[in-house]
CSV table of C-alpha atoms and ligand atoms in Angstrom, one decimal:
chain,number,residue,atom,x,y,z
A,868,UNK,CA,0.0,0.0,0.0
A,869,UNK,CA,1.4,3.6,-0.7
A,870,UNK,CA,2.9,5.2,2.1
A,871,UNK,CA,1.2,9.0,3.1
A,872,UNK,CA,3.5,10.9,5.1
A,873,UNK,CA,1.3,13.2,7.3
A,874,UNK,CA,2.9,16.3,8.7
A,875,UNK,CA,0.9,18.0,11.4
A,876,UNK,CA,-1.1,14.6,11.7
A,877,UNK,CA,-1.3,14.7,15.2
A,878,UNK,CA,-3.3,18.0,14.9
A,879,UNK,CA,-6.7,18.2,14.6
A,880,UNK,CA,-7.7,18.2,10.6
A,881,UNK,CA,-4.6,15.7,10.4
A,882,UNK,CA,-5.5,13.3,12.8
A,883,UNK,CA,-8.6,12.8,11.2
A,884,UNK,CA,-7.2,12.2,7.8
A,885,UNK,CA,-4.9,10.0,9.5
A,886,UNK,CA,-7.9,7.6,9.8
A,887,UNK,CA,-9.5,8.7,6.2
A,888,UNK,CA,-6.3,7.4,5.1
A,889,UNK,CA,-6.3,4.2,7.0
A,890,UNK,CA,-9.8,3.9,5.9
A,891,UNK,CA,-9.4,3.8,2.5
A,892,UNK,CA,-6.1,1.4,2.4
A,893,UNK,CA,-2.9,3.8,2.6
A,894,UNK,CA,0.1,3.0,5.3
A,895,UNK,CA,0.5,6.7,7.2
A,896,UNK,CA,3.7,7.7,8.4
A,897,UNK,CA,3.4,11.3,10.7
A,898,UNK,CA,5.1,13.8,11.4
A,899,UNK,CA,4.5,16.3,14.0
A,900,UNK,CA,6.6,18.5,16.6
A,901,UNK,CA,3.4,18.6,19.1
A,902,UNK,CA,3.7,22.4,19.4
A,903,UNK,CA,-0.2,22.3,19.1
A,904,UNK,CA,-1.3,18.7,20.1
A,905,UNK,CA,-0.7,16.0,22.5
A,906,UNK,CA,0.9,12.7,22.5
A,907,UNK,CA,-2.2,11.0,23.4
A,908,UNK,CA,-4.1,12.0,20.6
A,909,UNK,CA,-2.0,9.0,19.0
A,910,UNK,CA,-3.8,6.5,21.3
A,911,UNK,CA,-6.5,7.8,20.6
A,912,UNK,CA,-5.8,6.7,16.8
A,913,UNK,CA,-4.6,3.7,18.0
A,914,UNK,CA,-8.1,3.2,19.9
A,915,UNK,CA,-10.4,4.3,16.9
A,916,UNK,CA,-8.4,1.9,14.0
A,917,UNK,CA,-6.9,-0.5,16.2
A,918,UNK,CA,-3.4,0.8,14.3
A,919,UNK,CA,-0.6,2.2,15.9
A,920,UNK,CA,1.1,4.8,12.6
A,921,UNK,CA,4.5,5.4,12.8
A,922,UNK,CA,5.4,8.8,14.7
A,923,UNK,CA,8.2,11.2,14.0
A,924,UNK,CA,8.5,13.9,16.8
A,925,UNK,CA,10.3,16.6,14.5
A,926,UNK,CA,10.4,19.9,13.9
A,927,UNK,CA,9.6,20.2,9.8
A,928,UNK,CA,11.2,23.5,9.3
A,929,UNK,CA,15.1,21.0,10.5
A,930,UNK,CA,15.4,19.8,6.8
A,931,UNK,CA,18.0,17.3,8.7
A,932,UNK,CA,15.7,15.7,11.4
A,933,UNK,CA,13.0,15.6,8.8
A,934,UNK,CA,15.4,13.6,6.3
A,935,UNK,CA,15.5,11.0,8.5
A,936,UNK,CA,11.4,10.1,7.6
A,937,UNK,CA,12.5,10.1,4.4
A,938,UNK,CA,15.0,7.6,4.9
A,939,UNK,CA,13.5,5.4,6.7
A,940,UNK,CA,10.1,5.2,4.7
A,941,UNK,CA,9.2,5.2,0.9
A,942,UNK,CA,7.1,7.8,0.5
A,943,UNK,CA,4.3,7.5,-1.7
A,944,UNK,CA,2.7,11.5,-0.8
A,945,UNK,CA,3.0,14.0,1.8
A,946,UNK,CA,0.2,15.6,3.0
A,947,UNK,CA,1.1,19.4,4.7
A,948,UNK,CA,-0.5,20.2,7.5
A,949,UNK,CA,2.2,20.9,9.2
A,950,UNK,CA,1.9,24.8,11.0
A,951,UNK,CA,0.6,27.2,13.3
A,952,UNK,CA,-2.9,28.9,12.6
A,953,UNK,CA,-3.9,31.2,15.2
A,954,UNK,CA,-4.6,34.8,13.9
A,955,UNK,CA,-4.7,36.8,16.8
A,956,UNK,CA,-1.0,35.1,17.7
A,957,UNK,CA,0.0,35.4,14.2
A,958,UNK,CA,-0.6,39.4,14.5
A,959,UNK,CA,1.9,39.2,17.9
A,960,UNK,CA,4.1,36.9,16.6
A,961,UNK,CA,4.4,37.6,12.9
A,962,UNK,CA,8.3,36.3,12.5
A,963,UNK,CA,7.4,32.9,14.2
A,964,UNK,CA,5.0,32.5,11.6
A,965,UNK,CA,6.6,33.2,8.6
A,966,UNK,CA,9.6,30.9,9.3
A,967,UNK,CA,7.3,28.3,10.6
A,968,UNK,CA,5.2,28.3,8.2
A,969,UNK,CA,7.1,29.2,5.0
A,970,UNK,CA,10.3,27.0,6.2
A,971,UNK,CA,8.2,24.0,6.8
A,972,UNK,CA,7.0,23.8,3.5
A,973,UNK,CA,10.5,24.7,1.9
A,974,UNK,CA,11.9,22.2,4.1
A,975,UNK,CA,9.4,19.4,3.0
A,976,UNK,CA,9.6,20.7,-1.1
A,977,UNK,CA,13.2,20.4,-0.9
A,978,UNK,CA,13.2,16.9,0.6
A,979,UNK,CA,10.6,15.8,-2.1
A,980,UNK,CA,13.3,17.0,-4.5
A,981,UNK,CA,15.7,14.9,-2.9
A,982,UNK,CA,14.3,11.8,-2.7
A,983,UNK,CA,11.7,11.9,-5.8
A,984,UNK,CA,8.4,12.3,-4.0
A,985,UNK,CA,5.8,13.7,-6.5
A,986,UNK,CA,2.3,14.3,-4.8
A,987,UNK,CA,1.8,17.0,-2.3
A,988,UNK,CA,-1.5,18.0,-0.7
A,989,UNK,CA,-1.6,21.6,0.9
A,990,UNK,CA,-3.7,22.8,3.4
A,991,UNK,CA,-4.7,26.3,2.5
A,992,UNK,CA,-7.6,28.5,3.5
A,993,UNK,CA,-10.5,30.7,2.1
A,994,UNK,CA,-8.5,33.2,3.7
A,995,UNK,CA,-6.5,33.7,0.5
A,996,UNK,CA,-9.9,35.4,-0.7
A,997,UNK,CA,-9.4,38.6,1.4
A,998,UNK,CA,-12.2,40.9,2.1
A,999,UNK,CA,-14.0,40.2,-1.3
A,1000,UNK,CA,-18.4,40.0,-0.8
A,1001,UNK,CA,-18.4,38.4,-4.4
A,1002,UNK,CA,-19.7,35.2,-2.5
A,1003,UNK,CA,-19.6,32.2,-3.4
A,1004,UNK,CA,-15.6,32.1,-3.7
A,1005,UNK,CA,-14.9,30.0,-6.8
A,1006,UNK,CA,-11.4,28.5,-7.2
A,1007,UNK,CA,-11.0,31.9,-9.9
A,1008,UNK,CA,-12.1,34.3,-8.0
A,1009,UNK,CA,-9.5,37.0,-7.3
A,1010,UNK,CA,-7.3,36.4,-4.3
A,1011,UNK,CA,-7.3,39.0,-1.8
A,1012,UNK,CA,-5.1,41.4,0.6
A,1013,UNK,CA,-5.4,39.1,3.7
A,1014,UNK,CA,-5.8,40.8,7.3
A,1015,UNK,CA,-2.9,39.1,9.2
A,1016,UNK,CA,0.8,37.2,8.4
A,1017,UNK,CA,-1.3,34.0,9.1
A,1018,UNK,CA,-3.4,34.3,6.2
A,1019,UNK,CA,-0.3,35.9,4.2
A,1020,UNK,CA,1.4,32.8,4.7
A,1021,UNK,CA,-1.5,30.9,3.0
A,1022,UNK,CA,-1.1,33.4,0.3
A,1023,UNK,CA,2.4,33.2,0.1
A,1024,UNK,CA,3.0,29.3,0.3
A,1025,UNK,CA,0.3,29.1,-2.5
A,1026,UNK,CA,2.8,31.1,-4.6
A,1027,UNK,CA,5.6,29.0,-3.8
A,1028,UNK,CA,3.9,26.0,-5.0
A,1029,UNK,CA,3.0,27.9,-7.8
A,1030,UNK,CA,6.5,28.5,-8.8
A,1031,UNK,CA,7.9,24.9,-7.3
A,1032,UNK,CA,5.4,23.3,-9.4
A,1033,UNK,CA,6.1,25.3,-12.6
A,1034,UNK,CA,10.0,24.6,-12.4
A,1035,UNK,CA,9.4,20.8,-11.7
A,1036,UNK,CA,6.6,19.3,-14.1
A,1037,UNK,CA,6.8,15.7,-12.8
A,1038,UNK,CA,5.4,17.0,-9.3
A,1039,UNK,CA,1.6,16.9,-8.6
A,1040,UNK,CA,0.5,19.6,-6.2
A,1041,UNK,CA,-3.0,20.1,-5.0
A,1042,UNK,CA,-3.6,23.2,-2.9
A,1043,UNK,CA,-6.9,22.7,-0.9
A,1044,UNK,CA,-8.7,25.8,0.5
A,1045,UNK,CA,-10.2,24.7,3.3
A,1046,UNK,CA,-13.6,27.0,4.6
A,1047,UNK,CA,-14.6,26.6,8.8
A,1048,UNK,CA,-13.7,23.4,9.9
A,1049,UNK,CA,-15.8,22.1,12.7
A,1050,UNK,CA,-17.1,19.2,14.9
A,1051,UNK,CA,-15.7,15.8,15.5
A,1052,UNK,CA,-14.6,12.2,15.0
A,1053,UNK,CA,-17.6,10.4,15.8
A,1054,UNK,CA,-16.2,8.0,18.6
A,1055,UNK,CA,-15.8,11.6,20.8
A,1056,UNK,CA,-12.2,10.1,20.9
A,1057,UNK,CA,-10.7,13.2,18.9
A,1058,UNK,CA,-11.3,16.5,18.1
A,1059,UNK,CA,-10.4,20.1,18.0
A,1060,UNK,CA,-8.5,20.7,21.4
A,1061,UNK,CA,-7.1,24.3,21.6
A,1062,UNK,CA,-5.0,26.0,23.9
A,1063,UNK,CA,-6.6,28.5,26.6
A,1064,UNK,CA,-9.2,30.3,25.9
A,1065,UNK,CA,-10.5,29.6,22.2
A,1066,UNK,CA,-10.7,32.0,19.8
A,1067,UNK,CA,-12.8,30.3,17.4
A,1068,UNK,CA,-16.7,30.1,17.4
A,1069,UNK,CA,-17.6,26.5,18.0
A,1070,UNK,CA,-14.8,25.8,20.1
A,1071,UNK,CA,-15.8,28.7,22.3
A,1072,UNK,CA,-19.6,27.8,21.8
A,1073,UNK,CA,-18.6,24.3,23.5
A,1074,UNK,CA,-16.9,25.9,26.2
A,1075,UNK,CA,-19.9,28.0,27.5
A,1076,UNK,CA,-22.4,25.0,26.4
A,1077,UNK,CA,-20.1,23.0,29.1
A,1078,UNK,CA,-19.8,25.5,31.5
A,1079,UNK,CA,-16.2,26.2,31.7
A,1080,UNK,CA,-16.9,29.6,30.1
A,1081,UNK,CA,-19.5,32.2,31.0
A,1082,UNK,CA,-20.8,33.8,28.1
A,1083,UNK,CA,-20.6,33.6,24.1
A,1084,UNK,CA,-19.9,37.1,22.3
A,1085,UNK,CA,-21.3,37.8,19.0
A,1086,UNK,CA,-18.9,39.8,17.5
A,1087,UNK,CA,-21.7,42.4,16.0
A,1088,UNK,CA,-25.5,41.7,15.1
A,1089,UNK,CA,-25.4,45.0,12.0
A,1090,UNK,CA,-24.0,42.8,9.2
A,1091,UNK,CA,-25.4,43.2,5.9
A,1092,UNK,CA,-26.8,39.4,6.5
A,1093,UNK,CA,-30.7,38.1,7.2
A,1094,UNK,CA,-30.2,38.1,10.7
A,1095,UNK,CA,-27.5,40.7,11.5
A,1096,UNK,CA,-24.8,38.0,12.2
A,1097,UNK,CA,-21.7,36.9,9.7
A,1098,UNK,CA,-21.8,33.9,7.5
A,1099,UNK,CA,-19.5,31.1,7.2
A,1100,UNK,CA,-19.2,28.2,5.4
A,1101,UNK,CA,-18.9,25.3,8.2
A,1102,UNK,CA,-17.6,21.9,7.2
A,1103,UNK,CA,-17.7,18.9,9.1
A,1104,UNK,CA,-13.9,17.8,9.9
A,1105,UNK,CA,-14.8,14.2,8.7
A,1106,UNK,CA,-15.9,15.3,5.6
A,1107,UNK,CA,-12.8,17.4,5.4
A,1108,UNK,CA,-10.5,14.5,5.9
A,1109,UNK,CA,-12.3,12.5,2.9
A,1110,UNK,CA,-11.5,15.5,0.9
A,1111,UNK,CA,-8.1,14.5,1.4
A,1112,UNK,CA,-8.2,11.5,0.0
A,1113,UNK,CA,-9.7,12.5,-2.9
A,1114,UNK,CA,-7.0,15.0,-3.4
A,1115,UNK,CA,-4.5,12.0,-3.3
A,1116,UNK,CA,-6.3,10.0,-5.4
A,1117,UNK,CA,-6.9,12.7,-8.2
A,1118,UNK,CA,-3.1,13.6,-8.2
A,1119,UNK,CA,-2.6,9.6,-9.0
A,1120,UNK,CA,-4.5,10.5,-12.4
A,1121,UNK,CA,-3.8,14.2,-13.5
A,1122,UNK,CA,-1.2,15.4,-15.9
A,1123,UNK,CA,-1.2,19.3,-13.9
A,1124,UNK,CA,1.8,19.8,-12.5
A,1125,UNK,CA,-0.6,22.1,-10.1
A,1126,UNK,CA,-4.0,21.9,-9.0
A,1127,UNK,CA,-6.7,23.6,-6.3
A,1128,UNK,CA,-10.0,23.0,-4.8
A,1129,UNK,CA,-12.1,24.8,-2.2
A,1130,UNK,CA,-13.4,22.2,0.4
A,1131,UNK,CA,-16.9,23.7,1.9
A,1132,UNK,CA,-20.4,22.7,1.7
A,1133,UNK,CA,-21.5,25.5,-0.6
A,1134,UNK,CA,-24.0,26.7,2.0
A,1135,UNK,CA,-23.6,29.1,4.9
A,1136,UNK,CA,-24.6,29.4,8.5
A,1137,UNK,CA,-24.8,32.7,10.8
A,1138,UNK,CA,-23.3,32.9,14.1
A,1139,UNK,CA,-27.2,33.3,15.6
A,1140,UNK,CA,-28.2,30.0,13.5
A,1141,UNK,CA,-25.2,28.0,14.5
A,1142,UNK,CA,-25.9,28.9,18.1
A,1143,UNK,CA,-29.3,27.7,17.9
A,1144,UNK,CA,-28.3,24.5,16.0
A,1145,UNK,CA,-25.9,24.0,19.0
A,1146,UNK,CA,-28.5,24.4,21.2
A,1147,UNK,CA,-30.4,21.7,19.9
A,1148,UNK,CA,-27.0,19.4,20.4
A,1149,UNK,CA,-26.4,20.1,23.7
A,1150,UNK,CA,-30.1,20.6,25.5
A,1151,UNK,CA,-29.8,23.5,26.7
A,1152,UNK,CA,-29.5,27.7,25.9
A,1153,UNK,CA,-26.5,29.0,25.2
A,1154,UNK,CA,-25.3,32.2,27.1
A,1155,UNK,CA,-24.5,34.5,24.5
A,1156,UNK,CA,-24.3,38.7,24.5
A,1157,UNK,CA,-24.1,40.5,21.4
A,1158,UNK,CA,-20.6,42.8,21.1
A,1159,UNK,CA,-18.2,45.0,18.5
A,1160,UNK,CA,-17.5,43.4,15.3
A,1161,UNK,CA,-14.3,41.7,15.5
A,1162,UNK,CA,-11.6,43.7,13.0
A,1163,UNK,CA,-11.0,41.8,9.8
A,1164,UNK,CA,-14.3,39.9,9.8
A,1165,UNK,CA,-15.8,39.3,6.6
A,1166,UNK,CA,-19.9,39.2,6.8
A,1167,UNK,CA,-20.3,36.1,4.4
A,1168,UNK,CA,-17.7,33.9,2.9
A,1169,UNK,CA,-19.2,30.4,1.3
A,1170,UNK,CA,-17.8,27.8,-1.3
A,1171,UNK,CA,-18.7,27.3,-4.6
A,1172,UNK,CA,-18.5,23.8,-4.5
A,1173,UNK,CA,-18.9,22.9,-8.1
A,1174,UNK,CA,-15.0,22.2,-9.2
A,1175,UNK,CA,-14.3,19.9,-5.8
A,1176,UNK,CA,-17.3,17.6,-7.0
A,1177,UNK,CA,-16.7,17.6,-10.6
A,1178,UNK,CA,-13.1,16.6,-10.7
A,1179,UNK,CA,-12.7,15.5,-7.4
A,1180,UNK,CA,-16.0,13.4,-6.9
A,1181,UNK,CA,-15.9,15.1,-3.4
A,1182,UNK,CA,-19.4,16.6,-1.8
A,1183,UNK,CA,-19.2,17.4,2.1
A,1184,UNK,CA,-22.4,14.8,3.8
A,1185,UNK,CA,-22.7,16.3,7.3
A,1186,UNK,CA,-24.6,18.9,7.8
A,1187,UNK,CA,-25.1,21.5,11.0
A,1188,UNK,CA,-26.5,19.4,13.3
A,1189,UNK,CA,-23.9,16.5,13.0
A,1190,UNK,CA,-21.0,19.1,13.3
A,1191,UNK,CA,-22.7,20.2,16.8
A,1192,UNK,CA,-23.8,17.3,18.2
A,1193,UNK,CA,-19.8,15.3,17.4
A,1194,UNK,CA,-18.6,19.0,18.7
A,1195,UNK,CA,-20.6,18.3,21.4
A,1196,UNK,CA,-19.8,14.1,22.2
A,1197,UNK,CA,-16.1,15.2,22.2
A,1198,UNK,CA,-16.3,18.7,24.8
A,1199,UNK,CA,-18.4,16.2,26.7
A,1200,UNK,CA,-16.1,13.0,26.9
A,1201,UNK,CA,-12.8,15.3,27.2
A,1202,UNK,CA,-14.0,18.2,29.6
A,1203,UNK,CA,-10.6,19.4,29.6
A,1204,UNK,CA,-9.3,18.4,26.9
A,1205,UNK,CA,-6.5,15.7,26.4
A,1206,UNK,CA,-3.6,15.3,28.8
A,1207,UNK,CA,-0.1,15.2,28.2
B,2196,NAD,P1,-3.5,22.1,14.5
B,2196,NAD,O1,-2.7,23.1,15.1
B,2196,NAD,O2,-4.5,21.3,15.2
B,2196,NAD,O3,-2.5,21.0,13.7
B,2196,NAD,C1,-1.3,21.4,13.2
B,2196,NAD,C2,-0.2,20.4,13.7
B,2196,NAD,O4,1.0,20.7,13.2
B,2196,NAD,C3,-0.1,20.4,15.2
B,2196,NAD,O5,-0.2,19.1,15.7
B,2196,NAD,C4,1.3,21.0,15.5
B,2196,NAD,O6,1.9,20.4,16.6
B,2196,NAD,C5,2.0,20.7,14.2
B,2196,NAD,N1,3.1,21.6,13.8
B,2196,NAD,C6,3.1,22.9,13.7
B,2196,NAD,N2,4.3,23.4,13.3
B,2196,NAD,C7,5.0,22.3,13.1
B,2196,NAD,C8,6.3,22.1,12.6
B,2196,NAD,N3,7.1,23.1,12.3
B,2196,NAD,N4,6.8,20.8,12.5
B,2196,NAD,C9,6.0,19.8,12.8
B,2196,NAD,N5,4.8,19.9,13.3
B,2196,NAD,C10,4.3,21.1,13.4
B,2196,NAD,O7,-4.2,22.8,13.2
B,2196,NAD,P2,-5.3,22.2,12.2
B,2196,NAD,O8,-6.6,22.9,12.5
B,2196,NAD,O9,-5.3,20.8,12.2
B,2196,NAD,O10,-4.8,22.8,10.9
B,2196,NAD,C11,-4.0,22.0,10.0
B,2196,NAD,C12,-3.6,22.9,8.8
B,2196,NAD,O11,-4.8,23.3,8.2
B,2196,NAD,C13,-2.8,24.1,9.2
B,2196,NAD,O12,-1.8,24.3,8.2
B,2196,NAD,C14,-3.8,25.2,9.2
B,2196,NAD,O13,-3.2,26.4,8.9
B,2196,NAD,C15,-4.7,24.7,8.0
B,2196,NAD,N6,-6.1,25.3,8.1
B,2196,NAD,C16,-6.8,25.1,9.3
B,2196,NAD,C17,-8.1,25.7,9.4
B,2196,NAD,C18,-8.9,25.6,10.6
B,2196,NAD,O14,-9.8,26.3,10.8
B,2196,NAD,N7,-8.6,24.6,11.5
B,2196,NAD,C19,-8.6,26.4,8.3
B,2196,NAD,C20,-7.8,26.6,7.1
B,2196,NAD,C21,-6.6,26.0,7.0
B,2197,UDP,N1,-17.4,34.6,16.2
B,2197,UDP,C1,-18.2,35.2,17.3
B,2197,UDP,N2,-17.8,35.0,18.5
B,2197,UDP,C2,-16.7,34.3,18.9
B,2197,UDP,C3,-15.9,33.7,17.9
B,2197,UDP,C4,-16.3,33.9,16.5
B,2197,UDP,O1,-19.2,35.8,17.0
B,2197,UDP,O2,-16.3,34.2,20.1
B,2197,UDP,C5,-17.8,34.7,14.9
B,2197,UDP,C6,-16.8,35.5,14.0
B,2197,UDP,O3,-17.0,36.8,14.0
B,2197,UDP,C7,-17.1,34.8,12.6
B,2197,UDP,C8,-17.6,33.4,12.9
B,2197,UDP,O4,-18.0,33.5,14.3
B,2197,UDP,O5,-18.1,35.6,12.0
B,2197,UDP,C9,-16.6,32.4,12.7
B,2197,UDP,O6,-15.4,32.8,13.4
B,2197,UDP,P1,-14.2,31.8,13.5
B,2197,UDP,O7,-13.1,32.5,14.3
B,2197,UDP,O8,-14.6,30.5,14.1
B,2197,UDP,O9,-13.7,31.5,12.0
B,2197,UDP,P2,-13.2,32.6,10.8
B,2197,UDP,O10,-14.3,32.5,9.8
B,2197,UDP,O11,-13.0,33.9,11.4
B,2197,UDP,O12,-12.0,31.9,10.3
């Protein structure tokens, strides 16, 4: 079976296309320096597949240390997940996330180089699409100024596969623009598990639906939007992991040196809707106060999801209510989230 080498698979999008992958016959070899996850999350993956992968605790921006993977396993593919995401950090710490993000991938494209790998999936972001309202975002539409070095990352690294791609035919790259991932692996055994306080909606929406924190803020209710709040396009983390495999398996068959696809669900959900829909989940009301908009919020960004399901056969199956209720199983099951 071809050998995927995860990095960032002990994160949360990668852990769960850690066992997409396993699902659908592929050996997984990861690699992750847990600067955002925990060990156990790897028993975890032992406890859902009944497979313990192969783990490399390595930085991916130490081209030596990483070598090593590439030694020691054939790789078939490398999947990138590899690389810090917060915004609000990314704002204090913009240096940390250029080099970590930008010499992770360099690190990984020159190793491919070395040892012949050809397929790469990227994990980019609808943030590329700036502060555009021409919704929905189709793979063409214009790409945008983005609002912090996180999302210029995205930007940039999308360049530099551009250009890695375009000086090296026989690689296959497929950037993947990811919309809102949410909810959870169904066994509650894994999910999103942030640091402190969260910053993002359903992780903070869990929080207060648990109790550990008082009170949701909206951030603003005077949107151009039916009901005042923003729109996002919210895709199940499953579904987003399936994607992935997809992406794998249409880079087996294409002759583009480069590729990209938008992974959404085409439809979008306000804050006040999502809110309710976690209600439902949960059982009870959800403390919430409406406050300022939050600077660099855009009021609706949704997928067109037309080019994912043409050529990649992929369409998102969970709706809403699945992402809150496995949201929900996991805050639930891991109060705290895992341990060390
Ligand atoms: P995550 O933080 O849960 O997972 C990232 C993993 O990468 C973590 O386990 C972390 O320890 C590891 N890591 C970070 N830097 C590393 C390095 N230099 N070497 C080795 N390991 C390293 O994040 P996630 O939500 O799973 O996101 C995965 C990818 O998808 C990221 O690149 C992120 O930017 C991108 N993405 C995420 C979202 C989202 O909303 N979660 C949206 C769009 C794009
Ligand atoms: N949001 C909110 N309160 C919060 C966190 C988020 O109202 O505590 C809103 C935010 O303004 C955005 C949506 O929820 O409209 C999704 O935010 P998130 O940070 O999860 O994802 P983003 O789309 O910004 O990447």
């Amino acid at each position: 079976m071809p050998t995927v080498l995860v990095t960032g698979g002990n994160g949360y999008i990668g852990s769960h296309t850690v066992i997409s992958l396993f699902e659908n016959g592929y050996d997984v070899v990861i690699a992750d320096n847990l600067s955002n996850s925990k060990m156990e999350v790897q028993n975890r993956l032992e406890k859902i597949t009944g497979k313990r992968f192969k783990f490399y605790n390595v930085d991916c921006c130490d081209t030596d240390a990483l070598r090593k993977v590439f030694e020691e396993n054939k790789i078939d593919s490398i999947i990138h997940f590899a690389g810090l995401k917060a915004v609000g950090e990314s704002v204090r710490m913009p240096l940390e996330y250029y080099s970590n993000n930008i010499g992770s991938m360099i690190s990984v494209c020159k190793l491919m180089t070395e040892f012949g790998v050809n397929k790469l999936v990227f994990s980019s972001s609808a943030t590329v699409y700036g502060e555009s309202e021409d919704v929905p975002f189709t793979e063409e539409s214009p790409l945008g100024m983005c609002t912090n070095p996180y999302g210029w990352t995205k930007w940039m690294l999308e360049q530099i596969l551009r250009d890695y791609a375009k000086a090296t035919p026989e690689k296959k790259i497929c950037l993947l623009r990811y919309f809102n991932p949410v909810g959870a692996h169904e066994s509650g055994l894994i999910g999103e598990d942030p640091r402190g306080i969260p910053n993002n909606l359903f992780p903070y929406i869990s929080k207060v639906a648990a109790g550990t924190l008082d009170c949701l803020t909206i951030f603003g209710d005077d949107y151009n939007t039916p009901d005042g709040t923003c729109i996002r396009d919210y895709i199940h983390v499953v579904d987003l992991a399936k994607g992935h495999v997809k992406a794998i398996e249409f880079l087996d068959k294409t002759e583009d040196p480069i590729c990209l696809f938008n992974l959404g669900t085409g439809h979008g959900t306000s804050v006040k809707e999502a809110i309710k829909a976690f209600e439902k989940a949960c059982g009870h009301e959800i403390n919430h106060v409406i406050g300022p908009r939050r600077p660099g919020d855009i009021a609706v960004s949704f997928a067109s999801t037309e080019k994912a399901e043409k050529l990649l056969g992929f369409k998102a199956e969970y709706g809403i209510d699945e992402m809150c209720s496995t949201c929900w199983k996991w805050q639930t099951m891991n109060p705290d989230g895992l341990k060390d």
